[in-house]
PDB file of C-alpha atoms and ligand atoms in Angstrom:
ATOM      1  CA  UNK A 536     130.249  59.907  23.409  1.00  0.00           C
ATOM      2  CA  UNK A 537     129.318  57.817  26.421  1.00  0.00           C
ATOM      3  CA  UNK A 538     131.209  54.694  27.259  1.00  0.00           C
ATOM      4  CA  UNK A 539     129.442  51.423  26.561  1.00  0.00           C
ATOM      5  CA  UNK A 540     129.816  48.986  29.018  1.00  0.00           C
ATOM      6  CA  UNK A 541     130.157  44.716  29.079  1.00  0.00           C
ATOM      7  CA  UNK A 542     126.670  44.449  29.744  1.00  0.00           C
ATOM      8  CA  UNK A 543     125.331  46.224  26.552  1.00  0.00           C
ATOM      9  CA  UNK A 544     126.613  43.317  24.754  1.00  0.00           C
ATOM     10  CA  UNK A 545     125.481  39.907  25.470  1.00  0.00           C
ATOM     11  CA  UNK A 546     126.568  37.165  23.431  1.00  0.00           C
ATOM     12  CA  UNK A 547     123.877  33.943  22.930  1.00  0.00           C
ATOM     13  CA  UNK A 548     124.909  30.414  22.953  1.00  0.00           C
ATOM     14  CA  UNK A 549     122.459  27.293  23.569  1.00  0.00           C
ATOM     15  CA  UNK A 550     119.468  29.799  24.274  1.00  0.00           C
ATOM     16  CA  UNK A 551     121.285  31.095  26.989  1.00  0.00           C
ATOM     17  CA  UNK A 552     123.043  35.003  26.820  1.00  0.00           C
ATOM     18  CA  UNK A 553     126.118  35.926  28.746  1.00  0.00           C
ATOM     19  CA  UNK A 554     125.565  37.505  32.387  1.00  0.00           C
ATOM     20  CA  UNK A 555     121.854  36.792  31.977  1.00  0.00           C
ATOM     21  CA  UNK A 556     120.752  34.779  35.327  1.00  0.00           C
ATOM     22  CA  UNK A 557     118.435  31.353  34.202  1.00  0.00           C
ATOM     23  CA  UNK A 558     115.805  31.562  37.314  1.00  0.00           C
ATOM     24  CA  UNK A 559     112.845  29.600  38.076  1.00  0.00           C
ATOM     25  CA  UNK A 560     109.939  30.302  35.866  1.00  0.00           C
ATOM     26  CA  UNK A 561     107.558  32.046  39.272  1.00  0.00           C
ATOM     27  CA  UNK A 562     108.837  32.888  42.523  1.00  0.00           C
ATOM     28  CA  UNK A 563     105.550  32.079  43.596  1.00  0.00           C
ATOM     29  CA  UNK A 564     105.044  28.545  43.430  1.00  0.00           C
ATOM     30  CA  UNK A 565     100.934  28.799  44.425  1.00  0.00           C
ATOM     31  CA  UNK A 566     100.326  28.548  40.209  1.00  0.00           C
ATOM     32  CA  UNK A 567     100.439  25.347  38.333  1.00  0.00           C
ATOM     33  CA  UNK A 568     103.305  25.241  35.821  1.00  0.00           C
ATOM     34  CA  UNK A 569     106.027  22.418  34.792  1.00  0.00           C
ATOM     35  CA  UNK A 570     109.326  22.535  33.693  1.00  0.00           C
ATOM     36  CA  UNK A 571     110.040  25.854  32.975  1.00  0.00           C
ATOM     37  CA  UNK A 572     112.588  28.571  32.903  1.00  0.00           C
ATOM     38  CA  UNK A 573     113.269  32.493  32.589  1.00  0.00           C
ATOM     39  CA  UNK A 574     116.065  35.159  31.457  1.00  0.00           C
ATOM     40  CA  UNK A 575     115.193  38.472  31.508  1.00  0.00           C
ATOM     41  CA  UNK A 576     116.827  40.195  28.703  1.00  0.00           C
ATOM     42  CA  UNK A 577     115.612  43.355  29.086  1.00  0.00           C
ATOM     43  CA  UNK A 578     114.625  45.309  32.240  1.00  0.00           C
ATOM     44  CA  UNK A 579     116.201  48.689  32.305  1.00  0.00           C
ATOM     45  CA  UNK A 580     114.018  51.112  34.236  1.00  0.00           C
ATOM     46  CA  UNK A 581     114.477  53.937  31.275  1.00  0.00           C
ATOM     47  CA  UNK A 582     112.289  50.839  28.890  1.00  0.00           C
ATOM     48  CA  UNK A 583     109.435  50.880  30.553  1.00  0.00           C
ATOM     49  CA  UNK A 584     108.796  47.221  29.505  1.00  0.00           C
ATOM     50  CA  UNK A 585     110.595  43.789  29.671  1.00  0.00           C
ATOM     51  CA  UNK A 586     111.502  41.624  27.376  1.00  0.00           C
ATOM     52  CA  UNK A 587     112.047  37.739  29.291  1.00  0.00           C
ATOM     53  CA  UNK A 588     112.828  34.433  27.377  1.00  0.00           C
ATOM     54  CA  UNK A 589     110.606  31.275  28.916  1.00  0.00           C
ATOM     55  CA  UNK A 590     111.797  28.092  27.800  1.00  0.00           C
ATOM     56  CA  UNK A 591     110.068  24.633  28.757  1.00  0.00           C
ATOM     57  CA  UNK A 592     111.256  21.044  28.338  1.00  0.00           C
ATOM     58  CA  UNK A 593     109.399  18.444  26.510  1.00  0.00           C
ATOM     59  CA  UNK A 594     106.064  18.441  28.640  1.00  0.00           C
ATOM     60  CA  UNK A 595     106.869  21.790  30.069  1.00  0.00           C
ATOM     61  CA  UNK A 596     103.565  24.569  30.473  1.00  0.00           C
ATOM     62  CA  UNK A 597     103.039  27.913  31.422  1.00  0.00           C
ATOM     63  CA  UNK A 598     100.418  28.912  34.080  1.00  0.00           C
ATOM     64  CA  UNK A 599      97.171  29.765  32.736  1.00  0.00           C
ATOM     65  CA  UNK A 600      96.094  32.667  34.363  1.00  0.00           C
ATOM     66  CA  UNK A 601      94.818  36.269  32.861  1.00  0.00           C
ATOM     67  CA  UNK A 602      95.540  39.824  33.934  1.00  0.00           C
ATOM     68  CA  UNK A 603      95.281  43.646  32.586  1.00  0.00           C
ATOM     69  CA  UNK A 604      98.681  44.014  31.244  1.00  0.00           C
ATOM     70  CA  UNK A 605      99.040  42.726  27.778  1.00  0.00           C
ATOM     71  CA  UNK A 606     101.994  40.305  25.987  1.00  0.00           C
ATOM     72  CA  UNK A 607     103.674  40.413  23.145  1.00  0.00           C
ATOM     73  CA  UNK A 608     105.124  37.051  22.094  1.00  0.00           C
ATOM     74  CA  UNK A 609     107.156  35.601  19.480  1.00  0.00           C
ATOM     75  CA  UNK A 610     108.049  31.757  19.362  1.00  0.00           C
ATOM     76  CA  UNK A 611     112.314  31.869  19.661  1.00  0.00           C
ATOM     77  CA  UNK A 612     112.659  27.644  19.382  1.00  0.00           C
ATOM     78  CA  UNK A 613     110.216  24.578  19.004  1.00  0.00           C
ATOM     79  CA  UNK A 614     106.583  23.737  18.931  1.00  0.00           C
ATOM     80  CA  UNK A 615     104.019  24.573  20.720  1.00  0.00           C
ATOM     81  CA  UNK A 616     100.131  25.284  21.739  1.00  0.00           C
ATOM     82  CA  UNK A 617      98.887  28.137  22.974  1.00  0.00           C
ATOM     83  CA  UNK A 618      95.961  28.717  24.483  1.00  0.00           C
ATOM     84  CA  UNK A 619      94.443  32.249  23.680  1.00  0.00           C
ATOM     85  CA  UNK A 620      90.648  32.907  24.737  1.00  0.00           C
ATOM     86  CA  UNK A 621      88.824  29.847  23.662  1.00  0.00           C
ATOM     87  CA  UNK A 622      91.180  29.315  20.883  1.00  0.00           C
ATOM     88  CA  UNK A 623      93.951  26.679  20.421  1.00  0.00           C
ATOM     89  CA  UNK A 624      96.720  27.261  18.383  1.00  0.00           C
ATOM     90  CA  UNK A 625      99.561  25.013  17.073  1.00  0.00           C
ATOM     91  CA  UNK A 626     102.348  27.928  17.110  1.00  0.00           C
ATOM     92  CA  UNK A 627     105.995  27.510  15.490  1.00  0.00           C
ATOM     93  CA  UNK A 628     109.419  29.599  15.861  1.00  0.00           C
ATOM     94  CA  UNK A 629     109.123  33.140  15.150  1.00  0.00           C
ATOM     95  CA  UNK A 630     105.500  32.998  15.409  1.00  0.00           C
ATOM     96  CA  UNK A 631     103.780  35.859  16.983  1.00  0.00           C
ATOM     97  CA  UNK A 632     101.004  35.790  19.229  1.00  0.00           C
ATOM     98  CA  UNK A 633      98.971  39.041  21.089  1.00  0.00           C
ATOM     99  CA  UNK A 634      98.052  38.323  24.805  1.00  0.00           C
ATOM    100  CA  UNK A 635      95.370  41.085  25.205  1.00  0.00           C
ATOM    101  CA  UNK A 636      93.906  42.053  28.340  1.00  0.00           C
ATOM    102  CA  UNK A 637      92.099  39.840  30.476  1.00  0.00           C
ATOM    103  CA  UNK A 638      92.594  37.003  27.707  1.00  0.00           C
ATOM    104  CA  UNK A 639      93.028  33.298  29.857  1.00  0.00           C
ATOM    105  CA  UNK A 640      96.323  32.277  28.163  1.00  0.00           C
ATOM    106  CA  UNK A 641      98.841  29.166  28.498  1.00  0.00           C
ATOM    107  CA  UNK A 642     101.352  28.134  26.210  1.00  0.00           C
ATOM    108  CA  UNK A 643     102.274  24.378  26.369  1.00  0.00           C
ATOM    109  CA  UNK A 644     105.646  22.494  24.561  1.00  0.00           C
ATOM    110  CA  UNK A 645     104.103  20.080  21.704  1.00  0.00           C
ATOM    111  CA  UNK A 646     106.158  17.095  19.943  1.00  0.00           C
ATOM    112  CA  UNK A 647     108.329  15.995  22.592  1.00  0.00           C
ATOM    113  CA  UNK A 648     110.912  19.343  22.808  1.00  0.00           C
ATOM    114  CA  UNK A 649     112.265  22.234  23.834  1.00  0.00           C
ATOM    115  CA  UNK A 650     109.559  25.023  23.281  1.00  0.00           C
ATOM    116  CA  UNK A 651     111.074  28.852  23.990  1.00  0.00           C
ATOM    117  CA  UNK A 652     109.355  32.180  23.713  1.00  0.00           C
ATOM    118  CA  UNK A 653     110.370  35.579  24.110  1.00  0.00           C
ATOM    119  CA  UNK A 654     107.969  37.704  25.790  1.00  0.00           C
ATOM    120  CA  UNK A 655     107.697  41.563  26.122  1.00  0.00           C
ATOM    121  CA  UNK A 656     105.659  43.180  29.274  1.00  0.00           C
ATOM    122  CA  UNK A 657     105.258  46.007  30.985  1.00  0.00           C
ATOM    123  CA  UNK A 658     107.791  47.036  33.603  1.00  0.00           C
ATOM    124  CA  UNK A 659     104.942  48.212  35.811  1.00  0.00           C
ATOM    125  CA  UNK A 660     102.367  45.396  35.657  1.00  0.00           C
ATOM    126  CA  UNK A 661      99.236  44.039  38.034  1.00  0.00           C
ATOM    127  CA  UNK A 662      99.608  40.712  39.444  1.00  0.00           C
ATOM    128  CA  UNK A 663      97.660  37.497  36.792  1.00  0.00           C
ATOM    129  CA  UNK A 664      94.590  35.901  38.600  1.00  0.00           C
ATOM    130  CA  UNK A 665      94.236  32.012  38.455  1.00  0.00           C
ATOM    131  CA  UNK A 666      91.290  30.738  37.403  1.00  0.00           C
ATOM    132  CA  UNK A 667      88.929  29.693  39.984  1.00  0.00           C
ATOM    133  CA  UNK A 668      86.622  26.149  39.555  1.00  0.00           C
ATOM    134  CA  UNK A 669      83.575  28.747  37.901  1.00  0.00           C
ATOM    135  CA  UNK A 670      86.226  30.095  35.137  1.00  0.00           C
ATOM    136  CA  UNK A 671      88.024  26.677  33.950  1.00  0.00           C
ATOM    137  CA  UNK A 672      83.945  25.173  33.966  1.00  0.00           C
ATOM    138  CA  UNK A 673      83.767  27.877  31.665  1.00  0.00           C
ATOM    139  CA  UNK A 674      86.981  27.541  29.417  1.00  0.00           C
ATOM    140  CA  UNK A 675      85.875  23.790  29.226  1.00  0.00           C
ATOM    141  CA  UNK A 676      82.607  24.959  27.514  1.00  0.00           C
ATOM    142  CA  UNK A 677      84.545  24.438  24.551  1.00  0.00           C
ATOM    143  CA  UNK A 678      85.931  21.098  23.579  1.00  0.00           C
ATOM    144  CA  UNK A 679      89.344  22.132  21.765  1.00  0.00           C
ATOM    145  CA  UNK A 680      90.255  23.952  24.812  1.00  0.00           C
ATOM    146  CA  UNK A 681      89.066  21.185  27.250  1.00  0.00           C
ATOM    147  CA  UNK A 682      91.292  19.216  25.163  1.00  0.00           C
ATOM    148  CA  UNK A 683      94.116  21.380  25.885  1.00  0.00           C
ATOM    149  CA  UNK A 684      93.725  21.491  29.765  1.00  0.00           C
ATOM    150  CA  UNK A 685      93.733  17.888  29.854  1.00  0.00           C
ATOM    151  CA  UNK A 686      96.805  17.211  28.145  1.00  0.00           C
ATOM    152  CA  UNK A 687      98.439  20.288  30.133  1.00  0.00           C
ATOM    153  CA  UNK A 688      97.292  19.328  33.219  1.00  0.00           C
ATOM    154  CA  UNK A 689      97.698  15.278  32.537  1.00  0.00           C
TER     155      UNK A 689
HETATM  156 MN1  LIG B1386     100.638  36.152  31.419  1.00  0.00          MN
END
């Protein structure tokens, strides 16, 4: 029998887990996003994926951007919208939502609290694109998702 060792077990307390680091949400501050933070939970080489936590405060959104590596997402504490294609969804805790590829997505914290997710990735993965003046034209085609924008990017 191999040894376990501290860091197999993690304990949680006030969504945050033992020996997990809270960093900033991007290193690369070029996207838009607002108040918003990331553990990684998960990111042994062996896994071949990641599984992060993202929480944002009251106001708080995730960049909308799109890329060929999918996410799957479940809703860990408080409300939310996310923005999925050119669909708008009111999404609650445990919630799951499919990113596929090349899907625009944003997820934004609704009624005035904490919204978390947990979010599982590929290890290996290909860097999101932003959308340029031509695609968010196009996203605001619709009127639920101009909606959205405007309220995330208020
Ligand atoms: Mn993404």
């Amino acid at each position: 029998m191999t040894a376990t060792e501290p860091a197999d077990f993690r304990d949680f307390r006030d969504f945050r887990w033992d020996a997990v680091e809270h960093r900033p949400y991007k290193e690369d501050a070029s996207a838009a996003f607002s108040a918003i933070s990331r553990q990684v939970l998960f990111e042994a080489p062996a896994l071949a994926c990641e599984l992060r936590y993202f929480e944002m405060q009251a106001g708080g959104y995730s960049t909308l951007e799109r890329h060929q590596h999918m996410h799957g997402v479940m809703v860990f504490r408080g409300y939310g919208h996310c923005l999925l294609g050119s669909t708008v969804r009111a999404v609650a805790p445990f919630d799951l939502v499919r990113i596929p590829a090349w899907i625009w997505h944003q997820f934004r914290a609704t009624r005035g609290e904490t919204f978390g997710f947990l979010c599982m990735v590929n290890r290996e993965r290909d860097r999101p694109q932003l959308p340029t003046e031509a695609d968010l034209a196009a996203l605001r085609a619709n009127a639920e998702v101009a909606a959205f924008l405007d309220e995330t990017l208020r």
